[in-house]
Coordinates of C-alpha atoms in Angstrom, one line a residue:
M93 CA 0.0 0.1 0.0
K94 CA 1.5 3.3 -1.0
Y95 CA 0.3 6.6 0.8
A96 CA 0.8 10.0 -0.7
I97 CA 0.8 13.4 0.9
T98 CA 0.4 16.4 -1.5
A99 CA 1.9 19.8 -0.8
A100 CA 4.1 17.9 1.7
T101 CA 6.6 20.8 2.5
G102 CA 4.0 23.0 3.9
H103 CA 3.7 23.0 7.7
F104 CA 0.4 20.8 7.7
G105 CA 2.1 18.4 5.2
Q106 CA 5.1 18.2 7.4
L107 CA 2.8 17.4 10.4
A108 CA 1.0 14.8 8.5
Y109 CA 4.1 13.2 7.4
H110 CA 5.4 13.0 11.1
Y111 CA 2.2 11.2 12.1
L112 CA 2.0 9.0 9.0
Q113 CA 5.5 7.6 9.4
E114 CA 4.6 6.5 12.9
L115 CA 1.7 4.3 11.4
V116 CA 3.2 3.0 8.1
A117 CA 6.7 2.2 6.9
V118 CA 8.6 5.2 5.4
K119 CA 9.2 3.2 2.2
D120 CA 5.5 3.2 1.6
I121 CA 5.1 7.0 1.9
V122 CA 5.1 9.3 -1.2
V123 CA 5.7 12.9 -0.7
I124 CA 4.7 15.2 -3.3
A125 CA 6.0 18.8 -3.5
R126 CA 6.9 21.6 -5.8
N127 CA 10.3 22.1 -4.1
I128 CA 12.1 18.8 -4.6
E129 CA 15.3 19.9 -2.8
K130 CA 13.4 21.0 0.3
A131 CA 11.3 17.8 0.3
R132 CA 14.5 15.6 0.0
E133 CA 15.9 17.4 3.1
L134 CA 12.8 17.1 5.0
F135 CA 11.8 13.5 4.2
A136 CA 14.8 11.4 3.9
G137 CA 13.9 7.8 3.1
A138 CA 10.6 8.7 1.7
D139 CA 9.7 8.4 -2.0
V140 CA 9.9 12.2 -2.9
R141 CA 8.3 13.2 -6.2
E142 CA 8.1 16.6 -7.7
A143 CA 4.7 18.0 -9.0
D144 CA 2.8 21.3 -9.0
Y145 CA -1.0 21.8 -8.7
D146 CA -0.6 24.2 -11.7
D147 CA 0.6 21.3 -13.8
K148 CA -1.8 18.5 -14.3
S149 CA 0.6 16.1 -16.1
S150 CA 3.1 16.6 -13.3
M151 CA 0.5 15.6 -10.7
T152 CA -0.6 12.6 -12.9
R153 CA 3.0 11.3 -12.9
A154 CA 3.3 11.9 -9.2
F155 CA 0.4 9.7 -8.3
A156 CA 1.6 6.7 -10.4
G157 CA 1.3 3.5 -8.3
V158 CA -0.2 5.5 -5.3
D159 CA -3.1 3.9 -3.4
R160 CA -4.3 6.4 -0.8
V161 CA -3.8 10.1 -1.1
L162 CA -4.0 13.0 1.6
F163 CA -4.9 15.9 -0.7
I164 CA -4.0 19.1 1.1
S165 CA -5.7 22.2 -0.2
S166 CA -3.6 24.9 -1.9
Q167 CA -3.4 28.4 -0.7
P168 CA -5.6 30.8 -2.5
G169 CA -4.2 33.9 -4.5
G170 CA -1.8 32.3 -6.8
P171 CA -1.6 33.0 -10.6
V172 CA -3.6 29.8 -11.2
P173 CA -7.1 29.8 -9.5
R174 CA -7.4 27.3 -6.6
E175 CA -10.5 25.8 -8.4
T176 CA -8.3 25.0 -11.5
Q177 CA -5.5 23.7 -9.3
H178 CA -7.7 21.4 -7.4
Q179 CA -9.4 20.2 -10.5
N180 CA -5.9 19.3 -11.9
V181 CA -5.3 17.2 -8.8
V182 CA -8.7 15.5 -9.0
D183 CA -8.1 14.7 -12.8
A184 CA -4.7 13.3 -11.9
L185 CA -6.3 11.1 -9.0
V186 CA -8.9 9.7 -11.5
A187 CA -6.2 9.1 -14.1
N188 CA -4.3 6.9 -11.7
N189 CA -7.5 5.3 -10.3
V190 CA -6.4 5.8 -6.7
S191 CA -8.3 3.8 -4.1
F192 CA -9.1 6.6 -1.7
V193 CA -8.6 10.3 -1.2
A194 CA -8.8 12.5 1.9
Y195 CA -9.1 16.2 1.2
T196 CA -8.7 19.0 3.6
S197 CA -11.8 21.2 3.2
F198 CA -13.5 24.1 5.1
A199 CA -16.0 23.8 8.0
Q200 CA -19.6 23.0 6.7
A201 CA -18.4 24.0 3.1
D202 CA -21.7 23.0 1.6
K203 CA -23.7 25.6 3.6
S204 CA -21.1 28.2 4.6
I205 CA -21.4 31.9 3.7
S206 CA -17.7 32.4 4.1
A207 CA -15.7 33.5 0.9
L208 CA -13.0 30.9 2.0
A209 CA -15.6 28.0 1.5
S210 CA -16.4 28.4 -2.2
D211 CA -13.3 26.9 -3.7
H212 CA -13.4 24.1 -1.2
L213 CA -17.1 23.3 -2.2
V214 CA -16.1 23.3 -5.9
T215 CA -13.4 20.8 -5.0
E216 CA -15.8 18.8 -2.8
H217 CA -18.2 18.4 -5.8
A218 CA -15.2 17.6 -8.1
L219 CA -14.3 14.7 -5.8
I220 CA -18.0 13.4 -5.5
A221 CA -18.4 13.6 -9.3
S222 CA -15.0 11.7 -9.7
G223 CA -16.4 8.5 -8.5
L224 CA -13.3 7.9 -6.3
P225 CA -13.8 6.8 -2.7
Y226 CA -13.3 9.9 -0.5
S227 CA -13.4 11.6 2.8
L228 CA -13.9 15.4 3.2
L229 CA -12.1 16.7 6.1
R230 CA -13.8 20.0 6.9
N231 CA -11.3 21.6 9.2
N232 CA -12.4 24.4 11.4
W233 CA -9.7 27.1 12.7
Y234 CA -6.2 26.3 13.7
L235 CA -5.4 27.9 17.1
E236 CA -2.1 29.0 15.4
N237 CA -4.2 31.3 13.2
E238 CA -4.6 33.6 16.3
M239 CA -0.9 34.3 16.8
G240 CA -1.4 38.1 16.7
F241 CA -3.9 37.8 19.4
I242 CA -1.8 35.3 21.5
T243 CA 1.5 37.1 21.2
A244 CA 0.1 40.5 21.9
G245 CA -1.6 39.1 25.0
A246 CA 1.5 37.2 26.2
S247 CA 4.1 40.0 25.6
Q248 CA 2.1 43.1 26.3
H249 CA -0.6 41.8 28.7
A250 CA -3.3 43.4 26.4
T251 CA -4.8 42.2 23.3
S252 CA -7.9 42.8 21.1
Y253 CA -10.3 41.3 18.6
W254 CA -13.3 42.6 16.6
A255 CA -15.2 39.5 15.5
S256 CA -18.2 38.6 17.7
G257 CA -18.7 34.9 16.7
R258 CA -17.2 31.7 17.9
A259 CA -14.7 29.2 16.5
G260 CA -13.8 25.6 17.0
W261 CA -10.1 26.3 17.8
A262 CA -7.6 23.3 18.0
L263 CA -4.0 22.8 17.5
E264 CA -2.9 22.3 13.9
R265 CA -1.0 19.2 14.8
E266 CA -4.4 17.7 16.1
Y267 CA -6.1 18.3 12.7
A268 CA -2.9 16.8 10.8
E269 CA -2.9 13.8 13.0
A270 CA -6.7 13.2 12.5
A271 CA -6.2 13.5 8.8
V272 CA -3.6 10.8 8.7
K273 CA -5.9 8.6 10.9
V274 CA -8.6 8.9 8.3
L275 CA -6.1 8.2 5.5
V276 CA -5.1 4.8 7.0
S277 CA -8.7 4.1 8.3
D278 CA -10.5 0.9 7.1
A279 CA -13.9 2.5 7.1
P280 CA -13.6 6.2 6.8
K281 CA -16.7 8.4 6.8
A282 CA -17.5 10.5 3.7
I283 CA -17.6 13.7 5.8
Y284 CA -15.8 14.9 9.0
E285 CA -16.5 18.1 10.6
F286 CA -13.2 18.6 12.5
S287 CA -13.5 21.2 15.2
G288 CA -12.4 21.9 18.7
S289 CA -14.8 22.9 21.3
V290 CA -16.4 26.3 20.1
N291 CA -15.3 29.4 22.0
D292 CA -15.3 33.1 21.5
Y293 CA -12.4 35.5 22.0
E294 CA -13.3 36.4 25.6
A295 CA -12.9 32.7 26.4
L296 CA -9.7 32.5 24.4
G297 CA -8.4 35.5 26.4
L298 CA -9.2 33.9 29.6
A299 CA -7.4 30.7 28.5
L300 CA -4.4 32.9 27.5
A301 CA -4.3 34.3 31.0
Q302 CA -4.4 30.8 32.5
A303 CA -1.6 29.7 30.1
T304 CA 0.7 32.8 31.0
Q305 CA -0.4 33.1 34.6
E306 CA -0.7 36.9 34.0
K307 CA -3.7 39.2 34.0
I308 CA -4.4 40.0 30.4
T309 CA -6.8 42.8 29.2
V310 CA -9.0 41.8 26.3
T311 CA -10.6 44.5 24.3
K312 CA -13.3 44.3 21.7
E313 CA -13.0 46.8 18.9
T314 CA -14.8 47.7 15.9
L315 CA -13.3 46.5 12.5
A316 CA -12.2 50.0 11.9
E317 CA -10.5 50.4 15.2
Y318 CA -8.9 47.0 14.9
V319 CA -7.4 48.0 11.4
A320 CA -6.2 51.3 12.9
T321 CA -4.4 49.3 15.7
F322 CA -2.4 47.3 13.1
E323 CA -1.7 50.6 11.3
K324 CA -0.4 52.3 14.6
S325 CA 2.1 49.4 14.7
G326 CA 3.4 50.3 11.4
L327 CA 1.6 48.2 9.0
P328 CA 0.2 49.7 5.6
H329 CA -3.5 49.9 5.4
D330 CA -4.0 47.1 2.9
L331 CA -1.9 44.7 4.9
A332 CA -3.7 45.7 8.1
A333 CA -7.2 45.2 6.5
L334 CA -6.0 41.8 5.3
F335 CA -4.8 40.7 8.8
A336 CA -8.1 41.9 10.1
S337 CA -10.1 40.0 7.5
F338 CA -8.7 36.6 9.1
Q339 CA -11.5 37.0 11.7
S340 CA -14.3 37.4 9.3
P341 CA -15.4 33.8 9.2
I342 CA -15.7 33.9 13.0
D343 CA -17.7 37.1 12.9
E344 CA -20.1 35.7 10.2
G345 CA -20.7 32.5 12.3
S346 CA -18.9 30.1 9.7
L347 CA -16.8 28.4 12.3
D348 CA -19.4 28.0 15.1
V349 CA -19.7 24.3 14.2
V350 CA -20.2 22.0 17.2
S351 CA -18.8 18.4 16.5
T352 CA -16.9 15.7 18.1
D353 CA -15.5 14.2 15.0
L354 CA -12.0 15.4 15.6
A355 CA -11.8 14.1 19.1
D356 CA -13.4 10.8 18.0
I357 CA -11.1 10.1 15.3
L358 CA -8.1 10.9 17.6
G359 CA -9.5 8.7 20.2
R360 CA -9.0 11.1 22.9
D361 CA -9.9 14.5 24.3
L362 CA -8.5 17.5 22.5
T363 CA -5.8 19.6 24.3
P364 CA -7.5 22.1 26.6
L365 CA -7.0 25.7 25.4
P366 CA -4.8 26.8 28.2
A367 CA -2.4 23.9 27.6
A368 CA -2.7 24.4 23.8
L369 CA -1.8 28.1 24.1
K370 CA 1.1 27.3 26.5
E371 CA 2.5 24.8 23.9
I372 CA 2.2 27.5 21.1
L373 CA 4.0 30.1 23.2
A374 CA 6.8 27.6 24.1
R375 CA 7.6 27.2 20.4
N376 CA 8.0 31.0 19.8

């Protein structure tokens, strides 16, 4: 059995490889990446193959002889639209008649109003139409996405936010480990709503205070005030607005998804927020 990880040199891919090599022999792992030199450094002993989502023929070659694939979604905003990139991958999977594909999607992609969900939904439809056996791994929010909130609170004892909703925050490594467990599963579900327990920014601030053992002031700002806070730190307006937009899926309710799928597939409770935040701070 050959297991492949796409976009393997990205952080999620590296985490997935770490967990996969604990479950299967390294010789049975195929890592697929654009940067072949970096991949060879990171994944010594694995079958490293060069391929690019922009190039369907390279993806088709890379999947040769592969049975199961962890299809990690690309980053949006490149010269080739993500819909096209992902269709290239699906076409390459079909051409090789792989036996199973697990795709990292977005929380409740089929009903979400988030702009981030649209490309994922197109990809989900492409996978369903392909006829290949699949699992859709609808990931909620990585706790690491909140580094600005976390580092400001830990270093300055004051932090802020603007979004009113809730998110299912969990550590990125927990999402990656769960993805790998689905990849090797004998009877995977078609859809997983992977989420931590849902919390708002006030709860995240309280957890941060517990993690640091410090009193931390958490302030809710308007969106305009939040952008202005970034600008005061020296960021140009467009970049400040981009960083502020990362909270939009939370404010619109797209990440308020209650599900035990993540803990269930891991077979254990998720890391509590204070401990998870302590872990993140220890890395930085």
